[in-house]
Amino acid sequence: ARADRIAIAEQYFAFTGLGQVRFECSDGQAMATMRHSHIDEGWTKKWGQRQRPVNYVGCGYVQGAIAAIFYLKNAQTVTVRETQSIVCGASSSKFEATW
């Protein structure tokens, strides 16, 4: 079931040490919210805040996870934009995915 694939994607993100992510999915679009992001938090500690997002690893993870959740044959058909970022001072990072 889709809910099981979402749960696996969320748990795998945490297990690999990338942080904490939650997916909200519907056909053709999804939102991923990261309350904790190793990439953003590490960047902020080392270089401080930034005006633009830096979490390209998160974008790629969301892209691959959406492809897996929806059984898409080509993850490249998923477009992901980081619309809110911890590294920019937000309390969480948000990613919008469409396909």
GROMACS .gro file of N, CA and C in nm:
model
  297
    1ALA      N    1   0.084  -0.119   0.000
    1ALA     CA    2   0.000   0.000   0.000
    1ALA      C    3   0.088   0.125   0.000
    2ARG      N    4   0.032   0.233  -0.052
    2ARG     CA    5   0.106   0.359  -0.059
    2ARG      C    6   0.152   0.406   0.079
    3ALA      N    7   0.066   0.391   0.180
    3ALA     CA    8   0.102   0.434   0.316
    3ALA      C    9   0.226   0.360   0.366
    4ASP      N   10   0.239   0.232   0.331
    4ASP     CA   11   0.356   0.155   0.372
    4ASP      C   12   0.482   0.207   0.304
    5ARG      N   13   0.473   0.239   0.174
    5ARG     CA   14   0.589   0.291   0.101
    5ARG      C   15   0.630   0.429   0.154
    6ILE      N   16   0.533   0.510   0.192
    6ILE     CA   17   0.563   0.641   0.252
    6ILE      C   18   0.635   0.621   0.385
    7ALA      N   19   0.585   0.531   0.468
    7ALA     CA   20   0.647   0.505   0.598
    7ALA      C   21   0.791   0.456   0.582
    8ILE      N   22   0.815   0.370   0.484
    8ILE     CA   23   0.950   0.320   0.459
    8ILE      C   24   1.042   0.434   0.416
    9ALA      N   25   0.995   0.522   0.327
    9ALA     CA   26   1.075   0.636   0.282
    9ALA      C   27   1.110   0.729   0.398
   10GLU      N   28   1.015   0.753   0.486
   10GLU     CA   29   1.040   0.838   0.603
   10GLU      C   30   1.140   0.774   0.698
   11GLN      N   31   1.124   0.645   0.724
   11GLN     CA   32   1.212   0.574   0.817
   11GLN      C   33   1.353   0.561   0.760
   12TYR      N   34   1.364   0.537   0.631
   12TYR     CA   35   1.495   0.521   0.569
   12TYR      C   36   1.574   0.652   0.574
   13PHE      N   37   1.506   0.763   0.555
   13PHE     CA   38   1.570   0.895   0.564
   13PHE      C   39   1.634   0.913   0.701
   14ALA      N   40   1.560   0.880   0.805
   14ALA     CA   41   1.612   0.891   0.942
   14ALA      C   42   1.723   0.790   0.968
   15PHE      N   43   1.703   0.667   0.923
   15PHE     CA   44   1.800   0.560   0.946
   15PHE      C   45   1.936   0.593   0.887
   16THR      N   46   1.937   0.659   0.772
   16THR     CA   47   2.064   0.693   0.706
   16THR      C   48   2.128   0.819   0.764
   17GLY      N   49   2.064   0.880   0.862
   17GLY     CA   50   2.122   0.996   0.929
   17GLY      C   51   2.097   1.128   0.860
   18LEU      N   52   2.004   1.131   0.765
   18LEU     CA   53   1.977   1.255   0.693
   18LEU      C   54   1.887   1.351   0.770
   19GLY      N   55   1.814   1.301   0.867
   19GLY     CA   56   1.725   1.388   0.946
   19GLY      C   57   1.589   1.327   0.963
   20GLN      N   58   1.488   1.411   0.960
   20GLN     CA   59   1.349   1.367   0.978
   20GLN      C   60   1.264   1.427   0.867
   21VAL      N   61   1.193   1.343   0.792
   21VAL     CA   62   1.108   1.390   0.683
   21VAL      C   63   0.969   1.329   0.696
   22ARG      N   64   0.869   1.404   0.654
   22ARG     CA   65   0.732   1.355   0.648
   22ARG      C   66   0.678   1.388   0.510
   23PHE      N   67   0.613   1.290   0.449
   23PHE     CA   68   0.555   1.307   0.316
   23PHE      C   69   0.404   1.318   0.324
   24GLU      N   70   0.348   1.409   0.247
   24GLU     CA   71   0.204   1.417   0.222
   24GLU      C   72   0.187   1.404   0.072
   25CYS      N   73   0.123   1.296   0.028
   25CYS     CA   74   0.119   1.264  -0.114
   25CYS      C   75  -0.023   1.252  -0.168
   26SER      N   76  -0.038   1.294  -0.291
   26SER     CA   77  -0.158   1.268  -0.369
   26SER      C   78  -0.112   1.246  -0.512
   27ASP      N   79  -0.200   1.202  -0.599
   27ASP     CA   80  -0.159   1.174  -0.736
   27ASP      C   81  -0.110   1.301  -0.804
   28GLY      N   82   0.013   1.298  -0.852
   28GLY     CA   83   0.068   1.409  -0.927
   28GLY      C   84   0.137   1.516  -0.846
   29GLN      N   85   0.125   1.512  -0.713
   29GLN     CA   86   0.194   1.611  -0.632
   29GLN      C   87   0.217   1.560  -0.491
   30ALA      N   88   0.321   1.614  -0.427
   30ALA     CA   89   0.353   1.574  -0.290
   30ALA      C   90   0.426   1.688  -0.221
   31MET      N   91   0.420   1.686  -0.089
   31MET     CA   92   0.493   1.781  -0.006
   31MET      C   93   0.576   1.698   0.091
   32ALA      N   94   0.703   1.734   0.103
   32ALA     CA   95   0.791   1.670   0.201
   32ALA      C   96   0.838   1.779   0.296
   33THR      N   97   0.823   1.754   0.425
   33THR     CA   98   0.864   1.850   0.527
   33THR      C   99   0.973   1.788   0.612
   34MET      N  100   1.084   1.860   0.625
   34MET     CA  101   1.196   1.815   0.708
   34MET      C  102   1.203   1.905   0.830
   35ARG      N  103   1.171   1.848   0.945
   35ARG     CA  104   1.185   1.924   1.071
   35ARG      C  105   1.330   1.927   1.115
   36HIS      N  106   1.406   1.824   1.075
   36HIS     CA  107   1.549   1.817   1.102
   36HIS      C  108   1.618   1.775   0.973
   37SER      N  109   1.726   1.842   0.940
   37SER     CA  110   1.802   1.810   0.820
   37SER      C  111   1.951   1.819   0.852
   38HIS      N  112   2.019   1.706   0.841
   38HIS     CA  113   2.162   1.703   0.867
   38HIS      C  114   2.235   1.801   0.774
   39ILE      N  115   2.194   1.807   0.649
   39ILE     CA  116   2.259   1.896   0.552
   39ILE      C  117   2.243   2.042   0.596
   40ASP      N  118   2.122   2.085   0.622
   40ASP     CA  119   2.097   2.225   0.659
   40ASP      C  120   2.158   2.261   0.793
   41GLU      N  121   2.141   2.176   0.891
   41GLU     CA  122   2.192   2.207   1.024
   41GLU      C  123   2.344   2.207   1.026
   42GLY      N  124   2.406   2.114   0.951
   42GLY     CA  125   2.552   2.112   0.941
   42GLY      C  126   2.605   2.236   0.869
   43TRP      N  127   2.537   2.273   0.761
   43TRP     CA  128   2.576   2.393   0.686
   43TRP      C  129   2.570   2.516   0.777
   44THR      N  130   2.459   2.530   0.849
   44THR     CA  131   2.440   2.647   0.935
   44THR      C  132   2.548   2.654   1.043
   45LYS      N  133   2.583   2.540   1.101
   45LYS     CA  134   2.686   2.540   1.205
   45LYS      C  135   2.823   2.576   1.149
   46LYS      N  136   2.851   2.532   1.027
   46LYS     CA  137   2.984   2.557   0.971
   46LYS      C  138   2.994   2.694   0.904
   47TRP      N  139   2.890   2.734   0.826
   47TRP     CA  140   2.900   2.856   0.746
   47TRP      C  141   2.794   2.961   0.778
   48GLY      N  142   2.699   2.929   0.864
   48GLY     CA  143   2.593   3.024   0.897
   48GLY      C  144   2.476   3.015   0.799
   49GLN      N  145   2.381   3.101   0.818
   49GLN     CA  146   2.262   3.101   0.733
   49GLN      C  147   2.296   3.146   0.592
   50ARG      N  148   2.205   3.116   0.503
   50ARG     CA  149   2.221   3.149   0.362
   50ARG      C  150   2.088   3.200   0.310
   51GLN      N  151   2.089   3.277   0.203
   51GLN     CA  152   1.965   3.331   0.148
   51GLN      C  153   1.894   3.233   0.056
   52ARG      N  154   1.966   3.134   0.004
   52ARG     CA  155   1.906   3.036  -0.086
   52ARG      C  156   1.926   2.895  -0.030
   53PRO      N  157   1.833   2.805  -0.059
   53PRO     CA  158   1.846   2.667  -0.010
   53PRO      C  159   1.972   2.598  -0.064
   54VAL      N  160   2.023   2.502   0.012
   54VAL     CA  161   2.142   2.427  -0.027
   54VAL      C  162   2.120   2.275  -0.026
   55ASN      N  163   2.001   2.231   0.007
   55ASN     CA  164   1.980   2.088   0.032
   55ASN      C  165   1.948   2.012  -0.097
   56TYR      N  166   2.049   1.998  -0.183
   56TYR     CA  167   2.031   1.924  -0.307
   56TYR      C  168   2.020   1.774  -0.281
   57VAL      N  169   2.082   1.728  -0.173
   57VAL     CA  170   2.069   1.587  -0.134
   57VAL      C  171   1.923   1.558  -0.099
   58GLY      N  172   1.861   1.650  -0.022
   58GLY     CA  173   1.720   1.634   0.013
   58GLY      C  174   1.630   1.634  -0.109
   59CYS      N  175   1.659   1.722  -0.205
   59CYS     CA  176   1.580   1.724  -0.330
   59CYS      C  177   1.590   1.590  -0.402
   60GLY      N  178   1.710   1.537  -0.410
   60GLY     CA  179   1.728   1.409  -0.476
   60GLY      C  180   1.660   1.295  -0.403
   61TYR      N  181   1.666   1.299  -0.271
   61TYR     CA  182   1.599   1.195  -0.192
   61TYR      C  183   1.448   1.200  -0.216
   62VAL      N  184   1.392   1.320  -0.210
   62VAL     CA  185   1.248   1.335  -0.232
   62VAL      C  186   1.212   1.286  -0.372
   63GLN      N  187   1.293   1.320  -0.471
   63GLN     CA  188   1.267   1.277  -0.608
   63GLN      C  189   1.264   1.124  -0.618
   64GLY      N  190   1.365   1.059  -0.561
   64GLY     CA  191   1.370   0.913  -0.565
   64GLY      C  192   1.261   0.847  -0.484
   65ALA      N  193   1.231   0.904  -0.368
   65ALA     CA  194   1.125   0.848  -0.282
   65ALA      C  195   0.989   0.856  -0.352
   66ILE      N  196   0.960   0.968  -0.414
   66ILE     CA  197   0.832   0.982  -0.485
   66ILE      C  198   0.823   0.881  -0.599
   67ALA      N  199   0.932   0.864  -0.672
   67ALA     CA  200   0.933   0.764  -0.780
   67ALA      C  201   0.904   0.625  -0.725
   68ALA      N  202   0.963   0.592  -0.609
   68ALA     CA  203   0.939   0.461  -0.549
   68ALA      C  204   0.797   0.449  -0.494
   69ILE      N  205   0.750   0.552  -0.428
   69ILE     CA  206   0.616   0.549  -0.368
   69ILE      C  207   0.508   0.528  -0.475
   70PHE      N  208   0.526   0.592  -0.590
   70PHE     CA  209   0.424   0.587  -0.695
   70PHE      C  210   0.461   0.493  -0.810
   71TYR      N  211   0.563   0.411  -0.791
   71TYR     CA  212   0.607   0.314  -0.894
   71TYR      C  213   0.635   0.382  -1.028
   72LEU      N  214   0.697   0.498  -1.025
   72LEU     CA  215   0.732   0.567  -1.149
   72LEU      C  216   0.857   0.501  -1.206
   73LYS      N  217   0.861   0.478  -1.335
   73LYS     CA  218   0.975   0.411  -1.397
   73LYS      C  219   1.097   0.501  -1.406
   74ASN      N  220   1.076   0.632  -1.409
   74ASN     CA  221   1.187   0.726  -1.426
   74ASN      C  222   1.174   0.839  -1.324
   75ALA      N  223   1.264   0.842  -1.226
   75ALA     CA  224   1.260   0.946  -1.124
   75ALA      C  225   1.279   1.085  -1.184
   76GLN      N  226   1.341   1.092  -1.302
   76GLN     CA  227   1.364   1.221  -1.367
   76GLN      C  228   1.234   1.292  -1.405
   77THR      N  229   1.123   1.219  -1.405
   77THR     CA  230   0.994   1.282  -1.437
   77THR      C  231   0.937   1.359  -1.317
   78VAL      N  232   1.001   1.345  -1.202
   78VAL     CA  233   0.957   1.414  -1.080
   78VAL      C  234   1.038   1.544  -1.066
   79THR      N  235   0.969   1.655  -1.057
   79THR     CA  236   1.033   1.785  -1.035
   79THR      C  237   1.018   1.822  -0.889
   80VAL      N  238   1.128   1.857  -0.825
   80VAL     CA  239   1.127   1.891  -0.683
   80VAL      C  240   1.184   2.031  -0.665
   81ARG      N  241   1.112   2.112  -0.587
   81ARG     CA  242   1.157   2.247  -0.552
   81ARG      C  243   1.159   2.260  -0.401
   82GLU      N  244   1.268   2.313  -0.347
   82GLU     CA  245   1.274   2.343  -0.204
   82GLU      C  246   1.216   2.482  -0.185
   83THR      N  247   1.101   2.490  -0.122
   83THR     CA  248   1.028   2.617  -0.111
   83THR      C  249   1.050   2.688   0.023
   84GLN      N  250   1.105   2.617   0.119
   84GLN     CA  251   1.134   2.673   0.252
   84GLN      C  252   1.254   2.598   0.306
   85SER      N  253   1.346   2.669   0.373
   85SER     CA  254   1.470   2.604   0.410
   85SER      C  255   1.518   2.640   0.551
   86ILE      N  256   1.563   2.539   0.623
   86ILE     CA  257   1.622   2.559   0.755
   86ILE      C  258   1.746   2.647   0.743
   87VAL      N  259   1.826   2.626   0.639
   87VAL     CA  260   1.949   2.703   0.623
   87VAL      C  261   1.920   2.852   0.599
   88CYS      N  262   1.799   2.883   0.558
   88CYS     CA  263   1.759   3.022   0.537
   88CYS      C  264   1.690   3.082   0.660
   89GLY      N  265   1.683   3.005   0.769
   89GLY     CA  266   1.626   3.054   0.893
   89GLY      C  267   1.488   3.002   0.927
   90ALA      N  268   1.428   2.921   0.840
   90ALA     CA  269   1.295   2.865   0.867
   90ALA      C  270   1.307   2.753   0.972
   91SER      N  271   1.197   2.724   1.039
   91SER     CA  272   1.197   2.618   1.140
   91SER      C  273   1.196   2.478   1.078
   92SER      N  274   1.160   2.468   0.950
   92SER     CA  275   1.162   2.341   0.879
   92SER      C  276   1.187   2.368   0.731
   93SER      N  277   1.229   2.264   0.661
   93SER     CA  278   1.247   2.274   0.516
   93SER      C  279   1.127   2.207   0.450
   94LYS      N  280   1.081   2.266   0.339
   94LYS     CA  281   0.967   2.210   0.266
   94LYS      C  282   1.004   2.193   0.120
   95PHE      N  283   0.963   2.079   0.065
   95PHE     CA  284   0.992   2.044  -0.072
   95PHE      C  285   0.859   2.012  -0.141
   96GLU      N  286   0.837   2.071  -0.258
   96GLU     CA  287   0.718   2.043  -0.338
   96GLU      C  288   0.760   1.957  -0.456
   97ALA      N  289   0.691   1.848  -0.476
   97ALA     CA  290   0.719   1.758  -0.588
   97ALA      C  291   0.597   1.747  -0.679
   98THR      N  292   0.621   1.751  -0.809
   98THR     CA  293   0.516   1.731  -0.907
   98THR      C  294   0.566   1.634  -1.014
   99TRP      N  295   0.473   1.564  -1.078
   99TRP     CA  296   0.509   1.473  -1.187
   99TRP      C  297   0.391   1.451  -1.276
   0.00000   0.00000   0.00000
